[in-house]
């Protein structure tokens, strides 16, 4: 899932601003000819966002299909003088997009989700906005922000989902997270959470064998230990109410995961594998297929009550439970609330919401009037602490955009004696004007039937900022996203002549075929590998990985180098093309697969001879690593060849190689040096351009040569790799910049074309 904010120059998406709060819980006194407004909170399902500048475009937050569009015009507040809509108060341009993507997999079946974005109050739609029923892509222009309540450069953004998709997105549709069992394995991303039972034992040092006598216990309460990797590991401890007890930092812990997994395996190798230990350290449980005992200890130093400097606990002890951010845990603030009142009005009558807003505080001697209580609640809504609580509250309630339901949803504004409505709309004309105004913003009846059926009128509403923040952690790539990550064109040298050529997108061994179950399995295993080895935790790491692997596999067409060179048949296989026996043997060892010592010795000896003799000719068969010469068993040959044919092996060998070669550290260098330097080459089609980037060059060298290097000419196919990296930047990053041939900077690289599904 790739997702981004609607304004790409914003560092963050703000919470509701003051004006939006007043719009959600309006209050005031009716003046001559003024619109009588309510003092009760009415449902408003989205977020009002102020554009950074008046001319910054509003963009699609993710790939999808346009299912409704309405050109912008200005409608005034009803009741403003003799003309009903003469006050320029609200822009009414609107775009509704259905977004279909993936966030994980159950076995080899992707977890597909559908959600909808609603962008209201556009003053102008973009001239290239697709028609209804046509595809739209992330960062495509929707239009320009308009006016809300007379304030310019604003949009209303809403993100909604139906029951079935809510279950896929969050793992549940009711209540708090069920802690009786571990969380989802189909969808895992972000911070890892371990529920630590009350009275869990702790130790003053990390046990290396049988644990000594405990130094104490964690106390009477259950605690949650969180592990968040980002070069370091941040290990936090929370109470179930979300309050933090403390945190520790393990410097470079993520970079060192491979080495730490190997070290823990050496301490307890029985029925285990370094890969299994890696899974335990990475996810707090073994999600993979490589061996690890269920009771393998996961020792971590964590802050405990009364132990601010930390103590060692076993996060895999009996009674522990494991979750991730993908489970939307309540200790991180997530709540699911169905409007628990059965009426059809637009008010927020849920007792759970009312409890979050707090009870009005009044002097007993001078009790508040109903209107004052409502105003006090509205004021409480503006408080940052309440705003943040509500931001992670996912609510189910009827859409406000159904034209046929406007009058019934707002009928309560006409009733006398309502403590929340001191100035009811008793006059039919006033109510009709209000209803007519609301109906001008509606669109529900115009949506495709399939989408109305999927959502139903009553559906789930996410705070858009928090939805985008949450799923930017996901990193799982759908088939259509992987397709876009293949560059449309590439440079290749053929007999010293540079060729500008189109890049194919299909092939028998590829990963992009829609109807092929094997291709789907390859996509799933690739995503699992990217998730396991922390590549998916950063868009720039993904860009660096895919910039290399697309070229290494000749655009996902070839997972065996099948070269005539001296190192055949131990030539490149997999997504990152493991080459030479040493790398194969290292991968087998990582997976816990034992290779007989005699075979390893024979392979090492023959490789040394072939490597020495290769000066006589790279393709000289007498120098090759022939299987019969090295006396390799058919079992070992099968393991080697599986890196070409096996979906798991070809993906996870690439992830393991990425980990042991420290490629993540090289990729993270992009954060301090984002410079893309333009280069030109003469081709039969005229001069064509690509961009060098030193951080990516170091990753390419790590992948191709074994260690970082700025000797780009020594890297096989480096120009094609650089082009694939530029393409990946365009798909994965929000606002990468590229110089053009005049030296000016642009968001669009020279000679670049998008590949669209």
XYZ file of C-alpha atoms in Angstrom:
757
model
C 0.000 0.000 0.000
C 1.447 3.329 -1.084
C -0.304 6.393 0.319
C 0.518 10.061 0.879
C -1.074 13.335 2.037
C -3.192 15.453 -0.322
C -0.685 18.332 -0.152
C 2.858 17.146 -0.678
C 4.663 20.226 0.640
C 3.107 19.797 4.089
C 5.352 18.140 6.653
C 2.292 16.758 8.389
C -1.486 16.700 8.154
C -2.951 18.899 10.910
C -5.777 17.994 13.235
C -9.029 19.884 13.056
C -8.494 23.634 13.077
C -10.643 25.967 15.153
C -12.999 26.778 12.310
C -13.580 23.111 11.606
C -14.367 22.484 15.278
C -16.952 25.238 15.118
C -18.367 23.609 12.020
C -18.643 20.250 13.765
C -20.120 21.670 16.968
C -21.409 25.078 15.922
C -22.877 27.496 18.387
C -24.159 31.051 18.411
C -27.110 33.367 18.595
C -29.514 33.782 15.754
C -29.289 37.239 14.258
C -31.467 38.973 11.741
C -31.451 36.865 8.596
C -28.662 34.624 9.953
C -28.570 30.869 9.646
C -29.731 29.378 12.969
C -27.055 26.891 13.994
C -27.044 24.038 16.457
C -25.198 23.711 19.733
C -25.135 19.906 19.491
C -22.341 17.916 17.908
C -23.420 16.652 14.495
C -21.514 13.976 12.608
C -18.911 15.369 10.225
C -16.879 12.546 8.821
C -13.664 14.172 7.690
C -10.876 16.647 8.241
C -10.609 20.243 7.081
C -7.107 20.918 5.769
C -5.647 24.306 4.913
C -3.599 24.268 1.695
C -0.042 25.590 2.173
C -0.577 28.110 -0.650
C -3.527 29.091 -2.797
C -2.026 27.503 -5.894
C -0.725 24.217 -4.406
C -2.746 21.435 -6.055
C -4.787 18.871 -4.178
C -3.577 15.372 -5.078
C -4.925 11.843 -4.996
C -3.708 10.151 -1.823
C -3.357 6.725 -3.493
C -4.058 4.802 -6.682
C -7.705 4.140 -7.388
C -10.717 4.679 -9.620
C -12.725 7.889 -9.838
C -16.333 7.020 -8.966
C -17.731 10.559 -8.667
C -16.653 14.039 -9.699
C -18.429 17.376 -9.519
C -17.111 20.634 -10.917
C -16.609 23.376 -8.367
C -18.974 26.288 -7.943
C -19.641 28.519 -4.966
C -22.759 28.172 -2.839
C -23.505 30.729 -0.173
C -24.919 30.227 3.285
C -28.724 29.987 3.129
C -30.715 32.856 4.490
C -28.160 35.503 3.517
C -30.388 38.257 2.186
C -33.024 37.873 -0.482
C -31.005 35.598 -2.746
C -30.611 32.179 -1.198
C -27.036 31.464 -2.389
C -25.467 34.854 -2.970
C -22.774 34.669 -0.272
C -19.515 33.062 -1.427
C -19.225 30.694 1.491
C -18.588 27.119 0.274
C -16.900 25.697 -2.827
C -18.637 22.528 -3.936
C -16.151 20.743 -6.220
C -15.876 17.115 -5.181
C -13.950 13.954 -6.126
C -14.642 10.472 -4.719
C -12.091 7.706 -5.343
C -12.314 3.973 -4.705
C -8.878 2.702 -3.624
C -8.101 -1.020 -3.989
C -4.773 -2.317 -2.701
C -3.059 -4.963 -0.559
C -1.682 -4.843 2.988
C -0.452 -8.413 3.547
C -1.225 -12.037 2.757
C -2.864 -15.066 4.342
C -0.628 -17.847 3.097
C -0.228 -17.038 -0.595
C -3.524 -15.117 -0.840
C -3.114 -11.335 -0.637
C -5.133 -9.387 1.924
C -6.970 -7.054 -0.435
C -8.618 -3.939 0.975
C -10.914 -1.290 -0.455
C -11.371 2.147 1.048
C -12.682 5.445 -0.286
C -11.376 8.993 -0.197
C -13.779 11.928 -0.452
C -12.360 15.351 -1.268
C -14.910 18.154 -0.935
C -14.854 21.947 -1.393
C -12.577 22.110 -4.428
C -12.923 25.447 -6.179
C -11.715 23.970 -9.457
C -11.130 20.478 -10.782
C -7.894 19.798 -12.635
C -8.234 19.762 -16.408
C -6.649 16.293 -16.617
C -8.747 14.711 -13.866
C -9.936 11.334 -15.208
C -13.574 10.713 -15.984
C -15.784 8.605 -13.733
C -14.790 4.953 -14.055
C -11.213 5.718 -15.077
C -8.040 5.004 -13.131
C -6.246 7.681 -11.139
C -2.826 7.398 -9.494
C -1.213 8.645 -6.329
C -0.041 12.252 -6.618
C -2.277 12.899 -9.649
C -3.898 16.335 -9.500
C -7.503 16.610 -8.341
C -7.795 20.401 -8.454
C -7.408 23.456 -6.231
C -8.562 23.955 -2.659
C -11.663 26.082 -2.240
C -13.702 27.846 0.419
C -15.268 26.472 3.608
C -17.346 28.812 5.770
C -15.911 31.770 3.913
C -12.281 30.723 4.564
C -10.241 30.061 1.440
C -7.666 27.430 0.445
C -9.343 24.616 2.336
C -10.580 21.133 1.571
C -12.619 18.556 3.431
C -10.926 15.129 3.247
C -12.737 11.987 4.309
C -11.607 8.323 4.340
C -14.294 5.676 4.765
C -14.753 1.888 4.495
C -17.539 -0.677 4.757
C -17.783 -3.505 7.271
C -16.013 -6.178 5.204
C -13.110 -3.888 4.377
C -12.943 -2.602 7.943
C -12.355 -6.198 9.026
C -9.512 -6.483 6.508
C -8.030 -3.079 7.397
C -8.043 -3.397 11.185
C -8.733 -7.064 11.927
C -12.018 -6.343 13.719
C -15.212 -4.302 13.566
C -16.061 -4.037 17.246
C -14.495 -2.951 20.497
C -10.954 -3.097 21.738
C -8.291 -5.535 20.549
C -8.781 -9.126 21.732
C -5.716 -9.919 23.826
C -6.531 -13.579 24.469
C -4.536 -14.621 21.399
C -1.684 -13.292 19.292
C -2.505 -10.635 16.732
C -2.751 -11.045 12.995
C -0.030 -12.854 11.047
C -1.493 -11.964 7.655
C -0.803 -8.278 8.157
C 2.187 -7.172 10.230
C 3.820 -3.751 10.116
C 5.116 -0.879 12.204
C 5.916 -1.307 15.868
C 5.891 -4.796 17.371
C 4.005 -5.123 20.673
C 4.408 -7.849 23.308
C 1.833 -8.178 26.074
C 3.812 -9.029 29.202
C 1.810 -10.877 31.891
C 1.690 -9.557 35.449
C 4.471 -10.786 37.709
C 6.777 -11.619 34.788
C 10.277 -12.501 35.950
C 13.147 -10.150 35.265
C 16.922 -10.588 35.546
C 19.811 -8.234 36.137
C 21.764 -9.612 33.146
C 20.827 -11.449 29.974
C 20.756 -15.199 30.733
C 22.846 -17.254 28.322
C 21.717 -20.690 29.431
C 19.368 -21.808 32.138
C 18.063 -18.586 33.752
C 19.399 -17.900 37.248
C 17.121 -17.030 40.130
C 14.904 -14.115 39.163
C 15.920 -10.685 40.378
C 12.280 -9.624 40.726
C 9.033 -9.374 38.797
C 7.294 -6.795 36.636
C 4.542 -5.989 39.108
C 0.820 -6.581 39.429
C -0.212 -5.092 36.089
C 0.034 -6.389 32.570
C 2.458 -4.310 30.516
C 3.092 -3.829 26.819
C 6.639 -3.819 25.454
C 6.980 -2.143 22.061
C 9.893 -2.648 19.644
C 10.329 -0.166 16.821
C 13.223 -0.608 14.399
C 14.850 2.294 12.544
C 18.612 1.568 12.470
C 18.381 1.571 16.270
C 15.742 -0.378 18.180
C 13.499 1.724 20.409
C 12.133 -0.495 23.176
C 9.277 1.137 25.090
C 7.117 -0.039 27.978
C 3.494 1.053 28.354
C 0.563 0.372 30.593
C -2.613 -0.876 28.927
C -4.082 2.619 29.140
C -1.299 3.768 26.811
C 0.729 5.732 29.352
C 4.451 5.178 28.885
C 6.630 3.926 31.726
C 9.899 4.443 29.883
C 12.013 3.497 26.871
C 15.497 2.350 25.974
C 17.455 2.630 22.737
C 19.619 -0.122 21.276
C 22.004 1.657 18.855
C 22.344 0.014 15.422
C 20.222 -2.909 16.581
C 18.389 -3.134 13.279
C 21.611 -3.023 11.262
C 22.955 -5.772 13.532
C 19.907 -8.071 13.420
C 21.597 -10.602 11.146
C 24.685 -10.850 13.358
C 22.615 -10.963 16.554
C 20.410 -13.746 15.172
C 23.519 -15.782 14.320
C 24.942 -15.174 17.813
C 21.750 -16.303 19.541
C 21.614 -19.356 17.302
C 25.158 -20.321 18.326
C 24.076 -20.139 21.977
C 21.059 -22.419 21.392
C 21.321 -24.217 18.015
C 19.105 -27.211 18.767
C 16.096 -27.466 16.413
C 16.707 -23.878 15.326
C 18.089 -21.745 12.514
C 19.574 -18.240 12.377
C 16.596 -17.343 10.177
C 14.174 -18.452 12.883
C 16.067 -16.416 15.478
C 16.000 -13.431 13.109
C 12.196 -13.742 12.933
C 11.965 -13.832 16.724
C 14.070 -10.701 17.116
C 12.283 -8.942 14.254
C 8.630 -9.848 14.968
C 8.785 -11.266 18.535
C 7.565 -14.562 16.993
C 8.520 -16.838 14.127
C 6.285 -16.040 11.153
C 8.439 -17.914 8.649
C 9.096 -21.525 7.691
C 12.614 -21.945 9.091
C 13.003 -23.832 12.384
C 12.890 -22.290 15.842
C 11.553 -23.915 19.033
C 8.266 -22.386 20.190
C 9.810 -21.675 23.608
C 13.038 -20.084 22.332
C 13.789 -17.234 24.757
C 13.559 -13.672 23.432
C 15.662 -11.736 25.907
C 15.314 -7.946 25.853
C 16.305 -5.222 28.240
C 13.181 -3.188 29.032
C 12.112 -0.481 31.446
C 9.917 -1.814 34.258
C 8.188 -0.107 37.198
C 10.952 0.797 39.618
C 13.645 -0.144 37.061
C 14.163 2.993 34.954
C 17.513 1.718 33.660
C 15.945 -1.525 32.526
C 16.026 -5.219 33.348
C 16.099 -8.350 31.198
C 12.837 -10.162 30.462
C 11.881 -13.040 28.182
C 9.400 -11.650 25.659
C 8.646 -15.189 24.457
C 7.831 -16.649 27.850
C 4.589 -18.530 28.447
C 1.613 -16.197 28.577
C 3.096 -13.462 26.392
C 1.039 -12.271 23.406
C 2.382 -10.667 20.226
C 0.862 -7.922 18.094
C 1.878 -5.172 15.687
C 0.599 -1.751 14.686
C -1.456 -3.565 12.041
C -3.719 -4.770 14.885
C -4.707 -1.178 15.793
C -4.073 -1.822 19.522
C -6.072 0.211 22.040
C -2.963 0.986 24.111
C -1.847 3.052 21.100
C -5.129 4.973 21.282
C -7.190 3.117 18.672
C -10.911 2.741 19.360
C -13.758 1.438 17.217
C -17.139 2.961 17.999
C -20.443 2.228 16.340
C -22.920 5.069 16.958
C -24.856 3.182 19.611
C -28.070 5.161 19.301
C -30.659 3.792 16.911
C -32.134 7.091 15.714
C -31.566 8.420 12.216
C -30.375 11.901 13.121
C -26.977 13.426 12.467
C -25.982 13.960 16.077
C -23.163 12.212 17.849
C -25.172 10.541 20.608
C -22.701 7.760 21.387
C -22.027 7.529 25.107
C -18.427 6.531 24.366
C -17.859 9.744 22.403
C -19.556 11.804 25.097
C -17.236 10.256 27.693
C -14.178 11.245 25.646
C -15.436 14.815 25.362
C -15.785 14.952 29.130
C -18.515 16.245 31.409
C -19.021 20.010 31.622
C -17.646 21.474 34.842
C -20.073 23.786 36.599
C -20.215 25.619 39.901
C -22.905 23.927 41.984
C -24.233 27.316 43.032
C -24.663 28.464 39.446
C -25.459 25.412 37.311
C -24.990 25.662 33.583
C -27.925 25.991 31.264
C -28.305 23.337 28.540
C -26.926 25.787 25.998
C -23.924 26.523 28.243
C -23.285 22.789 28.716
C -23.272 22.276 24.968
C -20.929 25.235 24.512
C -18.631 23.841 27.227
C -18.508 20.497 25.446
C -17.699 22.247 22.183
C -14.883 24.089 23.921
C -13.580 20.815 25.329
C -13.512 19.394 21.817
C -10.952 22.050 20.869
C -8.464 20.890 23.492
C -5.418 19.120 21.962
C -5.658 16.108 24.290
C -9.269 15.491 23.286
C -8.431 16.066 19.621
C -5.724 13.398 19.754
C -8.052 10.924 21.457
C -10.666 11.438 18.795
C -8.091 11.219 15.995
C -7.609 7.483 16.609
C -11.303 6.826 17.108
C -12.786 5.043 14.096
C -16.519 5.692 14.069
C -19.391 4.083 12.238
C -22.263 6.402 11.372
C -24.381 7.394 8.350
C -22.893 9.417 5.532
C -23.805 13.085 5.482
C -23.765 13.049 1.672
C -27.048 11.213 0.983
C -29.405 13.748 -0.544
C -32.507 11.711 0.252
C -31.694 11.582 3.964
C -30.829 15.221 4.653
C -34.261 16.208 5.963
C -34.606 13.165 8.258
C -31.051 13.463 9.579
C -31.558 17.127 10.444
C -35.173 16.937 11.600
C -34.055 17.259 15.212
C -33.128 20.890 14.575
C -36.863 21.698 14.346
C -37.898 20.292 17.715
C -38.669 22.648 20.592
C -37.553 21.806 24.092
C -34.310 20.219 22.859
C -31.550 21.246 25.312
C -29.017 21.084 22.466
C -31.088 23.291 20.166
C -32.128 26.475 22.010
C -33.108 28.140 18.731
C -34.978 25.490 16.698
C -35.770 25.914 13.025
C -39.500 26.137 13.573
C -40.129 27.911 10.300
C -40.409 25.547 7.321
C -38.691 28.084 5.060
C -35.630 28.235 7.296
C -35.412 24.448 7.479
C -35.917 24.049 3.732
C -33.168 26.566 2.987
C -30.805 24.698 5.277
C -31.732 21.337 3.731
C -31.405 22.681 0.178
C -27.963 24.022 1.009
C -26.838 20.669 2.493
C -28.188 18.773 -0.503
C -26.008 20.780 -2.885
C -22.965 19.065 -1.362
C -24.433 15.544 -1.556
C -23.445 12.849 -4.037
C -24.398 9.468 -2.503
C -27.193 8.811 -4.980
C -24.760 9.287 -7.909
C -22.251 6.650 -6.756
C -22.059 3.313 -8.613
C -24.368 0.680 -7.154
C -21.462 -1.638 -6.334
C -19.873 1.030 -4.153
C -23.091 1.922 -2.362
C -23.593 -1.766 -1.630
C -20.002 -2.164 -0.434
C -20.136 0.844 1.866
C -23.834 1.004 2.805
C -25.131 4.369 3.983
C -23.804 3.715 7.483
C -20.058 3.053 7.289
C -16.743 3.525 9.095
C -14.962 6.890 9.139
C -11.217 7.235 9.774
C -9.409 10.396 10.797
C -7.541 10.962 7.501
C -4.288 12.051 9.112
C -4.110 8.953 11.278
C -5.176 6.619 8.457
C -2.380 7.966 6.254
C 0.163 7.856 9.086
C -0.821 4.292 9.951
C -0.673 2.805 6.491
C 2.505 4.593 5.448
C 4.112 2.060 7.818
C 2.735 -0.878 5.835
C 5.127 -1.105 2.860
C 3.343 -4.078 1.248
C 3.261 -3.682 -2.547
C 0.287 -4.775 -4.631
C 0.642 -6.218 -8.105
C -0.236 -2.871 -9.738
C 2.287 -1.047 -7.565
C 5.023 -3.555 -8.465
C 4.131 -3.102 -12.113
C 4.609 0.671 -11.841
C 7.971 0.059 -10.189
C 9.286 -1.362 -13.457
C 10.759 1.512 -15.484
C 9.136 2.131 -18.866
C 12.512 2.554 -20.613
C 16.127 1.688 -20.013
C 19.636 2.153 -21.391
C 21.688 -0.840 -22.487
C 25.055 -1.079 -24.213
C 25.132 -3.388 -27.227
C 28.521 -3.759 -28.936
C 29.640 -0.401 -27.562
C 26.498 1.295 -28.857
C 23.972 2.629 -26.363
C 20.433 1.430 -26.941
C 17.308 3.129 -25.594
C 14.713 0.394 -25.236
C 11.299 -0.334 -23.784
C 11.199 -2.530 -20.693
C 8.859 -5.567 -20.924
C 6.381 -6.239 -18.149
C 5.488 -9.900 -18.608
C 7.176 -13.249 -18.865
C 6.718 -16.894 -17.974
C 8.903 -16.698 -14.856
C 7.789 -13.215 -13.820
C 5.838 -11.909 -10.845
C 3.313 -9.635 -12.542
C 0.986 -12.042 -14.350
C -2.509 -11.516 -12.979
C -3.989 -14.970 -13.567
C -0.925 -17.070 -12.683
C -1.006 -18.455 -9.091
C 2.761 -18.966 -9.236
C 3.303 -15.291 -10.047
C 1.053 -14.347 -7.138
C 3.050 -16.614 -4.837
C 6.269 -14.926 -5.988
C 4.816 -11.477 -5.271
C 3.700 -12.548 -1.809
C 7.066 -14.069 -0.919
C 8.883 -10.995 -2.185
C 6.736 -8.812 0.066
C 7.297 -11.097 3.043
C 11.043 -10.910 2.492
C 10.944 -7.113 2.212
C 8.953 -7.012 5.450
C 11.212 -9.453 7.302
C 14.507 -7.790 6.430
C 13.275 -4.230 7.167
C 13.453 -3.128 3.532
C 9.743 -2.245 3.471
C 10.082 -0.052 6.560
C 11.454 2.804 4.443
C 10.419 3.981 0.953
C 14.015 4.844 0.082
C 15.168 1.330 1.037
C 12.424 -0.073 -1.161
C 13.550 2.192 -3.992
C 17.166 1.064 -3.586
C 16.238 -2.616 -3.404
C 13.902 -2.519 -6.405
C 16.256 -0.322 -8.409
C 18.712 -3.198 -8.216
C 16.509 -6.264 -8.320
C 14.509 -5.191 -11.376
C 17.748 -4.906 -13.377
C 19.339 -8.002 -11.775
C 16.420 -10.143 -12.911
C 16.195 -8.488 -16.332
C 12.904 -6.831 -15.379
C 11.524 -9.770 -13.393
C 11.955 -12.127 -16.344
C 15.053 -14.109 -15.379
C 15.807 -15.549 -11.941
C 18.833 -17.552 -13.069
C 21.783 -15.792 -14.653
C 22.552 -18.950 -16.692
C 25.913 -17.523 -17.634
C 28.778 -19.190 -19.508
C 31.295 -17.772 -17.034
C 33.761 -19.604 -14.843
C 31.529 -19.656 -11.786
C 28.766 -21.641 -13.543
C 26.683 -23.520 -12.316
C 27.007 -21.511 -9.109
C 26.018 -18.412 -11.038
C 23.356 -15.895 -10.090
C 19.931 -16.994 -8.846
C 17.094 -15.247 -7.046
C 15.910 -11.657 -6.863
C 19.411 -10.379 -6.049
C 21.205 -13.153 -7.929
C 23.379 -14.957 -5.375
C 26.638 -15.845 -7.110
C 29.515 -18.175 -6.054
C 29.269 -21.174 -3.688
C 30.180 -19.118 -0.621
C 26.988 -17.050 -0.845
C 24.810 -20.099 -1.454
C 26.356 -21.904 1.505
C 25.882 -18.858 3.691
C 22.188 -18.736 2.800
C 21.741 -22.463 3.472
C 23.387 -21.995 6.860
C 21.101 -19.034 7.623
C 18.082 -21.213 6.948
C 19.416 -23.978 9.168
C 20.116 -26.393 6.293
C 23.140 -28.587 6.939
C 25.478 -29.236 3.999
C 27.982 -32.114 4.467
C 31.465 -30.901 5.329
C 33.000 -32.847 2.457
C 30.799 -31.020 -0.043
C 31.586 -27.621 1.425
C 35.310 -28.400 1.344
C 35.163 -29.623 -2.253
C 33.193 -26.557 -3.349
C 35.580 -24.192 -1.642
C 38.618 -25.899 -3.143
C 37.225 -26.010 -6.672
C 36.057 -22.405 -6.468
C 39.564 -21.319 -5.483
C 41.051 -23.211 -8.456
C 38.514 -21.816 -10.908
C 38.932 -18.297 -9.561
C 42.700 -18.557 -9.986
C 42.484 -19.974 -13.505
C 39.791 -17.647 -14.840
C 42.443 -15.350 -16.317
C 42.713 -17.929 -19.057
C 39.193 -17.085 -20.164
C 35.947 -16.435 -18.380
C 34.156 -19.074 -20.478
C 36.876 -21.744 -20.474
C 35.037 -24.935 -19.406
C 38.130 -26.298 -17.686
C 37.818 -23.477 -15.191
C 34.155 -24.035 -14.388
C 32.674 -25.201 -11.099
C 31.193 -28.335 -12.644
C 28.917 -30.313 -10.299
C 30.655 -33.576 -11.152
C 34.053 -32.108 -10.315
C 32.940 -30.772 -6.952
C 31.003 -33.997 -6.167
C 27.948 -32.063 -4.997
C 24.963 -34.200 -4.029
C 21.652 -33.973 -5.819
C 20.156 -32.645 -2.571
C 22.522 -29.696 -2.547
C 22.005 -29.119 -6.265
C 18.256 -29.058 -5.638
C 18.679 -26.503 -2.859
C 20.796 -24.339 -5.141
C 18.388 -24.558 -8.053
C 15.438 -23.702 -5.801
C 16.739 -20.132 -5.696
C 15.551 -19.954 -9.294
C 12.328 -21.958 -9.084
C 11.167 -21.618 -5.474
C 9.103 -18.546 -4.609
C 10.329 -18.482 -1.002
C 13.972 -19.198 -1.802
C 14.375 -16.623 -4.577
C 12.865 -13.870 -2.378
C 14.397 -14.653 1.002
C 17.874 -15.279 -0.404
C 17.744 -11.693 -1.660
C 16.616 -10.414 1.744
C 19.319 -12.364 3.556
C 21.983 -11.050 1.181
C 20.650 -7.516 1.698
C 20.952 -8.021 5.469
C 24.411 -9.543 5.683
C 25.891 -7.011 3.225
C 24.594 -4.011 5.259
C 22.660 -2.656 2.282
C 20.115 -0.924 4.546
C 22.867 1.217 6.017
C 24.040 2.177 2.524
C 20.470 2.982 1.447
C 19.914 5.150 4.511
C 22.751 7.338 3.259
C 20.185 8.815 0.855
C 18.666 10.663 3.816
C 21.793 12.845 4.045
C 22.459 13.073 0.299
C 19.426 13.185 -1.979
C 21.310 14.656 -4.948
C 20.429 13.179 -8.340
C 23.053 14.178 -10.937
C 21.952 14.214 -14.575
C 24.023 12.320 -17.160
C 23.600 12.017 -20.947
C 24.482 9.217 -23.365
C 24.275 9.164 -27.189
C 21.842 6.578 -28.586
C 20.261 5.800 -31.934
C 17.288 7.782 -30.637
C 19.426 10.818 -29.841
C 20.819 11.852 -26.476
C 19.089 10.109 -23.557
C 19.483 10.875 -19.872
C 19.796 9.068 -16.586
C 20.646 10.206 -13.044
C 23.467 9.153 -10.762
C 22.925 9.087 -7.003
C 25.815 8.281 -4.665
C 23.715 6.579 -1.963
C 22.055 4.304 -4.485
C 25.417 3.723 -6.181
C 26.759 2.437 -2.874
C 23.806 0.063 -2.577
C 24.312 -1.128 -6.164
C 27.989 -1.745 -5.419
C 27.076 -3.594 -2.221
C 24.715 -5.812 -4.206
C 26.953 -6.287 -7.233
C 30.473 -6.065 -5.806
C 29.960 -7.015 -2.179
C 30.767 -3.654 -0.575
C 29.994 0.070 -1.069
C 31.938 1.782 -3.837
C 31.804 4.914 -5.968
C 33.414 3.046 -8.891
C 30.141 2.979 -10.759
C 31.772 1.772 -13.985
C 32.588 -1.535 -12.276
C 28.908 -2.226 -11.505
C 27.163 -4.382 -14.079
C 24.305 -2.525 -15.788
C 24.693 0.524 -13.575
C 22.947 2.886 -16.002
C 19.862 0.641 -16.061
C 19.998 0.391 -12.257
C 20.142 4.164 -11.927
C 17.133 4.462 -14.244
C 15.195 1.899 -12.233
C 16.050 3.823 -9.058
C 14.739 7.073 -10.534
C 11.529 5.291 -11.481
C 11.233 3.879 -7.955
C 11.749 7.350 -6.475
C 8.888 8.653 -8.611
C 6.540 5.890 -7.453
C 7.561 5.570 -3.799
C 8.690 9.036 -2.693
C 6.485 12.089 -2.307
C 8.609 14.867 -3.737
C 11.981 13.785 -5.151
C 13.743 16.490 -7.194
C 15.768 16.160 -10.386
C 17.880 18.681 -12.340
C 17.046 19.144 -16.006
C 19.413 19.906 -18.891
C 19.394 23.655 -18.112
C 20.306 23.170 -14.447
C 16.854 23.972 -13.120
C 15.210 21.579 -10.655
C 12.030 19.724 -11.484
C 9.778 17.072 -9.982
C 9.853 15.255 -13.340
C 13.110 13.642 -14.546
C 14.248 14.224 -18.124
C 13.231 11.393 -20.504
C 11.007 9.852 -17.829
C 7.691 8.132 -18.525
C 5.316 6.537 -16.030
C 4.324 2.921 -16.507
C 0.616 2.698 -15.747
C -1.490 -0.445 -15.206
